[in-house]
């Protein structure tokens, strides 16, 4: 028997549900006094294909008094403790943001900012072009590319991934600034700018370096092959710039346009430079068709390959129209043409079309025509309503079908939470609450209301995963991982050796997970799995 619920907590005024695997009456006890505060019967939800078993739902929304509680079944089985509060996600929200600081490259992480998770400056040497590395050029051209965030459990830095993660966070700040007032205890704290913008600026200033004079943007900055497991400062492999891709250029144009608006109040000179660079990137896009990317033979670092750049160009056009009014007409015409050709509505790095749609739907009045805005909105709401039906049918409240448990499935759930929030922001009446509840259900899943009883955020929840595929975490000699990292989560067809060995064939998709440092296909971390979670918690913090 299992009792699966949000191990961090529930908002006092929101619906509160848990998933259990047996029928019966369940009690909720005050964790301190052990007194019963409410009781509820489990209602059958039917067979949940993603979990591979019958599911029952216990609704205890009647509980609204702040406190810490546990749920108990008829056989004495207990849930993990959980909080009911007006602000249950304060620590979670801060941890999700602070985790980005721990990914900083090129600077020393000092005890006053990093606590016990310190390390020396890493990857500070000049880099070369991968073409020169392959050719063995004796005196290759060198570039200063110090800075930015390590993308994931490896030490690479990738333009498309960076742009998408930054977009999630900058939009979260733009929509919910009141959720970003706390200090993150980073080196820039107290400089007059919100710390989340300080942290994002560290990544943006690196990303600016990735643009060539002709406006093109290098696809990635990595070594030729992934480093073995060691601390960042111990990695002495040469890093190199890989060729320009049109996806990188378009994503760069979009995020620099967005950043130029967000930073105008705090860093006007940076905002001006960001807009100038966005225009250079757009000019490159006008002159060049699709340019794909694949690793050269022998290189095994992340590819972030994409067979289509229309969604990236669509997003760029929408962002440019908002910040370059003199040329808005050409951007809007491009956006209209590309919107008709874009398939899917998503916030991931492969499909960024939802970011373009978000730009349109939240733009100031008059930027886009009412007709185009309505067309974009209708498409977004149709997708949200499709996912809403999936969410309602799920025994765990997650808007995912069995086939959606892909590599990084927790990103899928979080991105869909973002979509529900976007629609809640653009709705009225009962529909607002329906979308909000659906978004909150994605957060509940992430934090423990899932078939294997894991909170997929380190340091948050009694049964949070502890062994992420992340080199510093594995090599720093500290038992507990840095708090705030989101795991990739269940992958229906895991490919790493340990997961293939430990997860039996035929395991239900939601259960295809192993909390092991070597399981890169189910348990890696990355900046763009944290960023949609930051967006969600920002919404529920306000």
Coordinates of C-alpha atoms in Angstrom, one line a residue:
X1 CA 0.0 0.0 0.0
X2 CA 1.2 3.5 -0.8
X3 CA 0.2 7.0 0.2
X4 CA 1.6 9.5 -2.2
X5 CA 1.3 13.2 -1.7
X6 CA 3.2 16.5 -1.9
X7 CA 5.9 16.1 0.7
X8 CA 6.6 19.8 0.9
X9 CA 3.1 21.0 1.4
X10 CA -0.2 22.5 0.3
X11 CA -1.6 26.0 0.1
X12 CA -4.2 26.6 2.8
X13 CA -6.9 27.8 0.3
X14 CA -6.2 25.2 -2.5
X15 CA -7.5 21.8 -3.2
X16 CA -5.6 19.1 -1.3
X17 CA -5.4 15.5 -2.7
X18 CA -3.3 12.5 -2.3
X19 CA -3.1 9.3 -4.3
X20 CA -3.3 5.9 -2.6
X21 CA -3.3 2.3 -3.9
X22 CA -6.0 0.9 -1.7
X23 CA -9.6 1.8 -1.0
X24 CA -10.7 2.8 2.5
X25 CA -10.9 5.7 4.9
X26 CA -7.8 7.7 5.6
X27 CA -7.1 9.9 8.6
X28 CA -5.0 13.1 8.6
X29 CA -3.2 13.6 11.9
X30 CA -1.5 16.6 13.4
X31 CA 2.2 15.6 13.3
X32 CA 2.9 17.0 16.7
X33 CA -0.2 16.1 18.8
X34 CA -1.1 12.9 16.8
X35 CA -4.7 14.1 17.0
X36 CA -7.0 13.3 14.1
X37 CA -7.9 16.5 12.3
X38 CA -10.0 15.1 9.4
X39 CA -10.9 11.9 7.6
X40 CA -11.7 11.1 4.0
X41 CA -12.6 8.1 1.9
X42 CA -10.5 7.1 -1.1
X43 CA -12.4 7.3 -4.4
X44 CA -11.5 4.9 -7.2
X45 CA -9.8 6.6 -10.1
X46 CA -9.4 3.4 -12.1
X47 CA -6.3 1.8 -13.7
X48 CA -3.5 4.3 -14.2
X49 CA -1.6 3.1 -17.2
X50 CA 1.5 5.3 -16.5
X51 CA 1.8 3.8 -13.0
X52 CA 0.7 0.3 -14.0
X53 CA -1.8 -0.1 -11.2
X54 CA -5.2 1.0 -9.8
X55 CA -5.2 4.4 -8.2
X56 CA -7.5 6.0 -5.6
X57 CA -7.8 9.7 -4.7
X58 CA -8.2 11.0 -1.2
X59 CA -9.5 14.6 -1.1
X60 CA -8.7 16.4 2.2
X61 CA -9.4 19.9 1.0
X62 CA -11.4 20.5 4.2
X63 CA -8.1 20.8 6.0
X64 CA -7.2 24.5 6.0
X65 CA -5.6 25.1 9.4
X66 CA -1.8 25.8 9.0
X67 CA 0.4 23.1 10.5
X68 CA 2.3 19.9 9.8
X69 CA 0.4 16.7 9.2
X70 CA 0.7 13.1 8.2
X71 CA -1.9 10.9 6.5
X72 CA -2.6 7.4 7.9
X73 CA -4.2 4.4 6.3
X74 CA -6.3 1.7 8.0
X75 CA -3.3 -0.6 8.4
X76 CA -1.3 2.1 10.1
X77 CA 0.7 3.1 7.0
X78 CA 1.8 6.7 7.2
X79 CA 2.6 9.2 4.5
X80 CA 5.6 11.5 4.7
X81 CA 4.9 14.7 6.8
X82 CA 3.6 17.7 4.9
X83 CA 2.9 21.3 5.6
X84 CA -0.3 23.3 5.2
X85 CA 0.5 27.0 4.9
X86 CA -0.1 30.2 3.0
X87 CA 3.5 30.0 2.0
X88 CA 4.6 26.4 1.8
X89 CA 7.0 26.9 -1.1
X90 CA 9.3 29.6 0.3
X91 CA 12.4 27.3 0.9
X92 CA 11.7 25.3 -2.3
X93 CA 11.5 28.4 -4.4
X94 CA 14.7 29.8 -3.0
X95 CA 16.5 26.4 -3.4
X96 CA 15.5 26.1 -7.0
X97 CA 17.1 29.5 -7.7
X98 CA 20.2 29.1 -5.6
X99 CA 21.0 25.8 -7.4
X100 CA 21.9 27.8 -10.4
X101 CA 24.6 29.6 -8.5
X102 CA 26.2 26.2 -7.8
X103 CA 26.5 25.7 -11.5
X104 CA 28.6 28.8 -12.1
X105 CA 31.6 28.3 -14.2
X106 CA 34.8 30.3 -14.2
X107 CA 34.6 31.6 -10.6
X108 CA 35.4 30.4 -7.1
X109 CA 32.5 29.3 -5.0
X110 CA 33.3 30.7 -1.5
X111 CA 32.0 29.5 1.8
X112 CA 30.1 32.8 2.5
X113 CA 28.0 32.1 -0.6
X114 CA 28.2 28.3 -1.2
X115 CA 28.4 27.0 2.4
X116 CA 30.1 23.6 2.3
X117 CA 29.7 23.3 -1.5
X118 CA 32.8 25.3 -2.3
X119 CA 35.3 24.8 -5.2
X120 CA 38.0 26.7 -6.9
X121 CA 37.5 28.6 -10.2
X122 CA 37.2 26.3 -13.2
X123 CA 37.5 26.4 -17.0
X124 CA 39.2 29.8 -17.1
X125 CA 41.6 29.1 -19.9
X126 CA 41.1 30.5 -23.4
X127 CA 39.2 28.2 -25.8
X128 CA 39.7 27.4 -29.4
X129 CA 37.5 26.5 -32.4
X130 CA 36.7 22.8 -32.7
X131 CA 37.8 22.9 -36.3
X132 CA 41.3 23.9 -35.2
X133 CA 41.3 21.2 -32.6
X134 CA 40.4 18.5 -35.1
X135 CA 42.9 19.9 -37.7
X136 CA 45.7 20.1 -35.0
X137 CA 46.3 23.8 -35.9
X138 CA 49.7 24.8 -34.3
X139 CA 48.7 28.3 -33.4
X140 CA 44.9 28.4 -33.3
X141 CA 42.8 31.5 -32.6
X142 CA 41.8 31.7 -29.0
X143 CA 38.7 33.2 -27.3
X144 CA 37.8 34.3 -23.7
X145 CA 34.6 32.3 -22.9
X146 CA 34.9 32.3 -19.1
X147 CA 31.6 32.4 -17.2
X148 CA 28.1 31.1 -17.5
X149 CA 26.4 28.0 -15.9
X150 CA 27.4 24.4 -16.4
X151 CA 24.4 23.1 -18.3
X152 CA 23.8 19.8 -16.5
X153 CA 25.8 17.1 -14.7
X154 CA 28.6 17.7 -17.1
X155 CA 30.7 20.9 -17.6
X156 CA 29.4 21.9 -21.1
X157 CA 27.6 25.2 -21.8
X158 CA 25.0 25.3 -24.6
X159 CA 23.4 28.3 -26.3
X160 CA 20.0 26.9 -26.9
X161 CA 19.6 25.4 -23.5
X162 CA 20.8 28.6 -21.8
X163 CA 18.3 30.7 -23.8
X164 CA 15.4 28.5 -22.8
X165 CA 16.3 28.4 -19.1
X166 CA 16.8 32.1 -19.0
X167 CA 13.4 32.7 -20.7
X168 CA 11.5 30.7 -18.2
X169 CA 13.1 32.6 -15.4
X170 CA 13.0 36.1 -16.9
X171 CA 9.3 35.7 -17.7
X172 CA 8.7 34.5 -14.2
X173 CA 10.3 37.6 -12.9
X174 CA 8.4 39.8 -15.3
X175 CA 5.1 38.3 -14.3
X176 CA 5.6 37.7 -10.6
X177 CA 8.3 40.1 -9.4
X178 CA 7.0 40.0 -5.9
X179 CA 8.1 36.4 -5.7
X180 CA 11.8 37.3 -6.1
X181 CA 12.5 39.6 -3.2
X182 CA 14.6 37.3 -1.0
X183 CA 18.4 37.3 -1.0
X184 CA 20.0 34.3 -2.5
X185 CA 23.3 35.0 -0.7
X186 CA 25.3 35.3 -3.9
X187 CA 28.3 37.6 -4.5
X188 CA 26.1 40.3 -6.0
X189 CA 23.5 40.3 -3.2
X190 CA 22.7 43.8 -2.0
X191 CA 23.7 45.6 -5.2
X192 CA 20.3 47.1 -5.8
X193 CA 19.1 44.5 -8.3
X194 CA 17.0 41.4 -7.5
X195 CA 19.2 38.5 -6.9
X196 CA 17.5 36.3 -9.6
X197 CA 18.4 39.0 -12.1
X198 CA 21.9 39.0 -10.8
X199 CA 22.2 35.3 -11.3
X200 CA 20.7 35.3 -14.7
X201 CA 23.0 38.2 -15.7
X202 CA 26.0 35.9 -15.0
X203 CA 24.6 33.5 -17.6
X204 CA 23.6 36.3 -20.1
X205 CA 27.1 37.9 -20.0
X206 CA 28.6 34.6 -21.0
X207 CA 26.0 34.0 -23.7
X208 CA 26.9 37.4 -25.2
X209 CA 30.4 36.1 -25.7
X210 CA 29.0 33.3 -27.9
X211 CA 28.0 35.7 -30.7
X212 CA 30.4 36.3 -33.6
X213 CA 30.9 39.6 -35.3
X214 CA 28.6 38.6 -38.2
X215 CA 25.7 37.9 -35.8
X216 CA 26.0 34.2 -35.8
X217 CA 26.0 32.3 -32.5
X218 CA 28.2 29.3 -31.6
X219 CA 26.0 26.3 -30.9
X220 CA 28.0 25.2 -27.8
X221 CA 31.1 25.4 -25.7
X222 CA 32.4 22.0 -24.5
X223 CA 35.4 19.8 -24.4
X224 CA 35.6 17.2 -27.2
X225 CA 34.3 14.5 -24.9
X226 CA 32.7 14.5 -21.5
X227 CA 35.1 14.6 -18.5
X228 CA 35.3 11.8 -16.1
X229 CA 33.8 12.3 -12.7
X230 CA 35.9 14.9 -11.0
X231 CA 35.6 18.4 -9.5
X232 CA 35.2 21.2 -12.0
X233 CA 38.6 22.8 -11.3
X234 CA 40.3 19.5 -11.9
X235 CA 39.0 19.3 -15.5
X236 CA 41.9 20.4 -17.6
X237 CA 40.6 19.2 -21.0
X238 CA 40.7 21.9 -23.6
X239 CA 37.3 23.6 -24.3
X240 CA 36.2 24.6 -27.8
X241 CA 33.6 26.5 -29.7
X242 CA 31.4 24.4 -32.0
X243 CA 29.9 25.8 -35.2
X244 CA 27.0 28.2 -35.5
X245 CA 23.5 26.8 -35.8
X246 CA 20.4 28.7 -36.8
X247 CA 18.6 27.4 -33.7
X248 CA 21.3 29.0 -31.5
X249 CA 21.1 32.3 -33.4
X250 CA 17.3 32.5 -33.2
X251 CA 17.2 31.6 -29.5
X252 CA 19.9 34.1 -28.8
X253 CA 18.0 36.8 -30.6
X254 CA 14.9 36.0 -28.6
X255 CA 16.5 35.9 -25.2
X256 CA 18.5 39.1 -25.8
X257 CA 15.4 40.9 -26.9
X258 CA 13.6 39.7 -23.7
X259 CA 16.6 40.6 -21.5
X260 CA 16.8 44.1 -23.0
X261 CA 13.3 44.8 -21.7
X262 CA 13.8 43.1 -18.3
X263 CA 17.1 44.8 -17.5
X264 CA 16.3 48.2 -18.8
X265 CA 15.4 49.5 -15.3
X266 CA 18.5 48.1 -13.5
X267 CA 21.2 47.8 -16.1
X268 CA 20.4 50.2 -19.0
X269 CA 23.8 49.8 -20.7
X270 CA 23.5 46.1 -20.7
X271 CA 19.9 46.3 -22.0
X272 CA 21.1 48.5 -24.8
X273 CA 23.9 46.0 -25.8
X274 CA 21.5 43.1 -25.5
X275 CA 19.1 44.7 -28.0
X276 CA 21.9 45.6 -30.4
X277 CA 23.1 42.0 -30.3
X278 CA 19.6 40.7 -30.8
X279 CA 19.3 42.8 -34.0
X280 CA 22.7 41.5 -35.2
X281 CA 21.4 38.0 -34.7
X282 CA 18.2 38.8 -36.5
X283 CA 20.2 40.1 -39.5
X284 CA 22.1 36.8 -39.6
X285 CA 18.8 34.9 -39.6
X286 CA 17.5 37.0 -42.5
X287 CA 20.6 36.1 -44.5
X288 CA 20.8 32.4 -43.7
X289 CA 18.4 29.5 -44.0
X290 CA 18.3 26.6 -41.6
X291 CA 21.7 25.5 -40.3
X292 CA 21.6 22.3 -38.3
X293 CA 24.1 20.9 -35.9
X294 CA 25.7 17.5 -35.3
X295 CA 28.8 16.6 -33.3
X296 CA 31.9 15.9 -35.3
X297 CA 33.0 12.3 -35.4
X298 CA 34.4 11.2 -32.1
X299 CA 32.8 14.0 -30.0
X300 CA 30.2 12.9 -27.4
X301 CA 29.2 16.0 -25.6
X302 CA 25.5 17.1 -25.8
X303 CA 24.3 17.8 -29.3
X304 CA 21.0 19.7 -28.8
X305 CA 20.3 18.9 -32.4
X306 CA 17.0 20.0 -34.0
X307 CA 15.7 19.3 -37.5
X308 CA 13.6 22.5 -37.6
X309 CA 14.3 26.1 -36.7
X310 CA 10.9 27.5 -37.5
X311 CA 9.7 27.6 -33.8
X312 CA 13.0 29.3 -32.8
X313 CA 12.6 31.9 -35.5
X314 CA 8.9 32.4 -34.5
X315 CA 9.9 33.0 -30.9
X316 CA 12.7 35.4 -32.0
X317 CA 10.3 37.4 -34.3
X318 CA 7.7 37.7 -31.5
X319 CA 10.3 39.0 -29.0
X320 CA 11.8 41.4 -31.5
X321 CA 8.5 42.9 -32.3
X322 CA 8.1 43.9 -28.7
X323 CA 11.4 45.7 -28.3
X324 CA 12.1 47.1 -31.8
X325 CA 9.0 49.1 -32.8
X326 CA 10.6 50.8 -35.8
X327 CA 10.9 47.4 -37.5
X328 CA 7.9 45.7 -35.8
X329 CA 6.0 45.2 -39.0
X330 CA 8.6 42.9 -40.6
X331 CA 8.9 40.8 -37.4
X332 CA 5.1 40.5 -37.1
X333 CA 4.8 39.4 -40.7
X334 CA 7.5 36.8 -40.1
X335 CA 5.8 35.6 -36.9
X336 CA 2.4 35.2 -38.7
X337 CA 4.0 33.2 -41.5
X338 CA 5.9 30.9 -39.1
X339 CA 3.0 30.4 -36.7
X340 CA 1.1 28.8 -39.5
X341 CA 4.0 26.3 -39.9
X342 CA 4.9 25.6 -36.3
X343 CA 3.7 22.3 -34.9
X344 CA 3.2 21.8 -31.1
X345 CA 3.0 24.2 -28.2
X346 CA 5.9 23.6 -25.8
X347 CA 8.4 25.4 -23.6
X348 CA 11.3 23.0 -24.1
X349 CA 14.6 23.5 -26.0
X350 CA 13.4 21.4 -28.9
X351 CA 10.1 23.2 -29.4
X352 CA 10.1 26.8 -28.1
X353 CA 6.8 27.8 -29.8
X354 CA 5.1 28.3 -26.5
X355 CA 7.6 31.0 -25.6
X356 CA 6.7 32.8 -28.8
X357 CA 3.0 32.4 -28.0
X358 CA 3.7 33.7 -24.4
X359 CA 5.4 36.8 -25.9
X360 CA 2.3 37.5 -28.0
X361 CA -0.3 36.8 -25.4
X362 CA 1.4 39.0 -22.7
X363 CA 2.6 41.8 -25.0
X364 CA 1.5 45.4 -24.4
X365 CA -1.7 46.4 -26.1
X366 CA -1.1 47.4 -29.7
X367 CA 2.1 45.4 -30.4
X368 CA 0.2 42.6 -32.1
X369 CA -3.2 42.8 -33.8
X370 CA -6.2 41.6 -31.9
X371 CA -6.8 39.1 -34.6
X372 CA -3.3 37.5 -34.4
X373 CA -3.3 37.5 -30.6
X374 CA -6.7 35.8 -30.7
X375 CA -5.4 33.2 -33.1
X376 CA -2.3 32.4 -31.0
X377 CA -4.4 32.3 -27.8
X378 CA -6.9 29.9 -29.3
X379 CA -4.1 27.5 -30.2
X380 CA -2.6 27.7 -26.8
X381 CA -5.9 27.3 -25.0
X382 CA -6.8 24.3 -27.2
X383 CA -3.5 22.6 -26.2
X384 CA -4.1 23.4 -22.5
X385 CA -7.6 22.0 -22.6
X386 CA -6.3 18.8 -24.3
X387 CA -3.8 18.4 -21.5
X388 CA -6.4 19.3 -18.9
X389 CA -8.4 16.3 -19.8
X390 CA -5.3 14.1 -19.5
X391 CA -4.6 15.6 -16.1
X392 CA -8.2 15.0 -14.9
X393 CA -8.0 11.3 -15.9
X394 CA -4.6 10.7 -14.3
X395 CA -4.7 9.0 -10.9
X396 CA -1.8 11.2 -9.9
X397 CA -3.1 14.5 -11.4
X398 CA -0.2 14.7 -13.8
X399 CA -0.9 15.9 -17.4
X400 CA 1.1 13.1 -19.0
X401 CA 0.3 9.9 -20.9
X402 CA 2.5 6.8 -20.7
X403 CA 4.4 7.9 -23.9
X404 CA 5.2 11.2 -22.3
X405 CA 7.7 9.7 -19.9
X406 CA 10.7 10.6 -22.0
X407 CA 14.2 11.5 -21.1
X408 CA 13.7 14.5 -18.7
X409 CA 10.0 13.7 -18.2
X410 CA 9.9 16.0 -15.1
X411 CA 10.5 18.9 -17.6
X412 CA 7.5 17.7 -19.5
X413 CA 5.3 18.0 -16.4
X414 CA 6.8 21.3 -15.4
X415 CA 6.4 22.8 -18.8
X416 CA 2.8 21.8 -18.9
X417 CA 2.4 23.5 -15.5
X418 CA 3.7 26.6 -17.1
X419 CA 1.2 26.3 -19.9
X420 CA -1.7 26.0 -17.4
X421 CA -0.4 29.1 -15.6
X422 CA -0.2 31.1 -18.9
X423 CA -3.9 30.1 -19.5
X424 CA -4.9 31.0 -16.0
X425 CA -3.4 34.4 -16.5
X426 CA -5.5 34.9 -19.6
X427 CA -8.8 33.5 -18.3
X428 CA -11.7 34.6 -16.2
X429 CA -14.1 33.1 -13.7
X430 CA -14.1 29.4 -12.9
X431 CA -11.7 28.6 -15.7
X432 CA -8.9 30.5 -13.8
X433 CA -9.2 28.2 -10.9
X434 CA -9.4 25.1 -13.1
X435 CA -6.1 26.0 -14.8
X436 CA -4.4 27.0 -11.5
X437 CA -5.4 23.7 -9.9
X438 CA -4.1 21.8 -12.9
X439 CA -0.8 23.7 -12.6
X440 CA -0.5 23.0 -8.9
X441 CA -1.1 19.3 -9.6
X442 CA 2.1 19.2 -11.7
X443 CA 4.0 20.6 -8.7
X444 CA 2.4 18.0 -6.4
X445 CA 3.6 15.3 -8.7
X446 CA 7.1 16.7 -8.7
X447 CA 7.2 16.8 -5.0
X448 CA 6.0 13.3 -4.2
X449 CA 2.5 12.6 -5.5
X450 CA 3.9 10.0 -7.9
X451 CA 3.9 6.2 -8.0
X452 CA 7.4 5.8 -6.5
X453 CA 7.0 8.2 -3.6
X454 CA 9.9 10.5 -4.5
X455 CA 10.3 14.3 -4.2
X456 CA 12.3 15.0 -7.3
X457 CA 13.9 18.1 -5.8
X458 CA 16.9 17.6 -3.6
X459 CA 16.6 18.8 0.0
X460 CA 12.8 19.3 -0.3
X461 CA 10.6 16.6 1.2
X462 CA 11.3 13.7 3.5
X463 CA 12.0 11.3 0.7
X464 CA 13.8 13.6 -1.8
X465 CA 16.2 12.0 -4.2
X466 CA 19.8 12.3 -3.1
X467 CA 22.1 10.9 -5.8
X468 CA 21.9 13.1 -8.9
X469 CA 24.1 12.5 -11.9
X470 CA 26.2 15.6 -11.3
X471 CA 29.9 15.6 -11.2
X472 CA 30.5 18.1 -8.3
X473 CA 27.8 16.4 -6.1
X474 CA 29.4 13.0 -6.7
X475 CA 33.0 14.2 -6.1
X476 CA 32.8 16.8 -3.3
X477 CA 32.9 14.3 -0.4
X478 CA 29.7 15.7 1.1
X479 CA 26.9 13.2 1.8
X480 CA 23.9 15.4 1.0
X481 CA 23.6 17.0 -2.4
X482 CA 23.2 20.7 -3.0
X483 CA 19.5 21.5 -2.3
X484 CA 17.2 22.6 -5.1
X485 CA 18.1 20.4 -8.0
X486 CA 15.3 18.9 -10.1
X487 CA 15.9 15.3 -11.3
X488 CA 15.2 14.4 -14.9
X489 CA 12.7 11.8 -13.6
X490 CA 11.3 8.6 -15.0
X491 CA 12.2 7.5 -18.5
X492 CA 10.2 4.7 -20.0
X493 CA 13.2 3.3 -21.9
X494 CA 16.2 4.1 -19.8
X495 CA 19.5 3.7 -21.6
X496 CA 22.3 4.0 -19.0
X497 CA 23.9 0.8 -17.8
X498 CA 22.8 1.0 -14.1
X499 CA 19.2 1.8 -14.9
X500 CA 18.9 -0.9 -17.5
X501 CA 20.3 -3.3 -15.0
X502 CA 18.2 -2.2 -12.0
X503 CA 14.8 -1.4 -13.6
X504 CA 13.0 -4.6 -14.7
X505 CA 11.8 -4.8 -18.3
X506 CA 8.1 -4.0 -18.5
X507 CA 8.2 -1.6 -15.6
X508 CA 5.4 1.0 -15.8
X509 CA 6.7 4.3 -17.3
X510 CA 6.1 6.4 -14.1
X511 CA 8.3 3.9 -12.2
X512 CA 11.2 3.8 -14.5
X513 CA 13.5 5.7 -12.3
X514 CA 16.5 5.0 -10.1
X515 CA 18.2 7.4 -7.6
X516 CA 21.7 6.5 -8.6
X517 CA 24.6 8.8 -9.6
X518 CA 25.3 6.8 -12.7
X519 CA 21.8 6.9 -14.1
X520 CA 22.2 9.8 -16.5
X521 CA 19.0 8.9 -18.4
X522 CA 16.7 9.1 -15.3
X523 CA 18.6 11.1 -12.7
X524 CA 20.7 13.9 -14.2
X525 CA 20.1 17.6 -13.4
X526 CA 20.1 20.5 -15.7
X527 CA 19.3 24.2 -15.7
X528 CA 16.2 24.0 -17.9
X529 CA 14.6 21.4 -15.6
X530 CA 15.0 23.8 -12.7
X531 CA 13.8 26.9 -14.7
X532 CA 10.1 25.8 -15.3
X533 CA 9.9 24.7 -11.7
X534 CA 11.1 28.2 -10.7
X535 CA 8.3 29.6 -12.9
X536 CA 5.7 27.5 -11.2
X537 CA 6.8 28.2 -7.6
X538 CA 7.0 31.9 -8.4
X539 CA 3.3 31.8 -9.5
X540 CA 2.2 30.1 -6.3
X541 CA 4.4 32.3 -4.1
X542 CA 2.7 35.5 -5.1

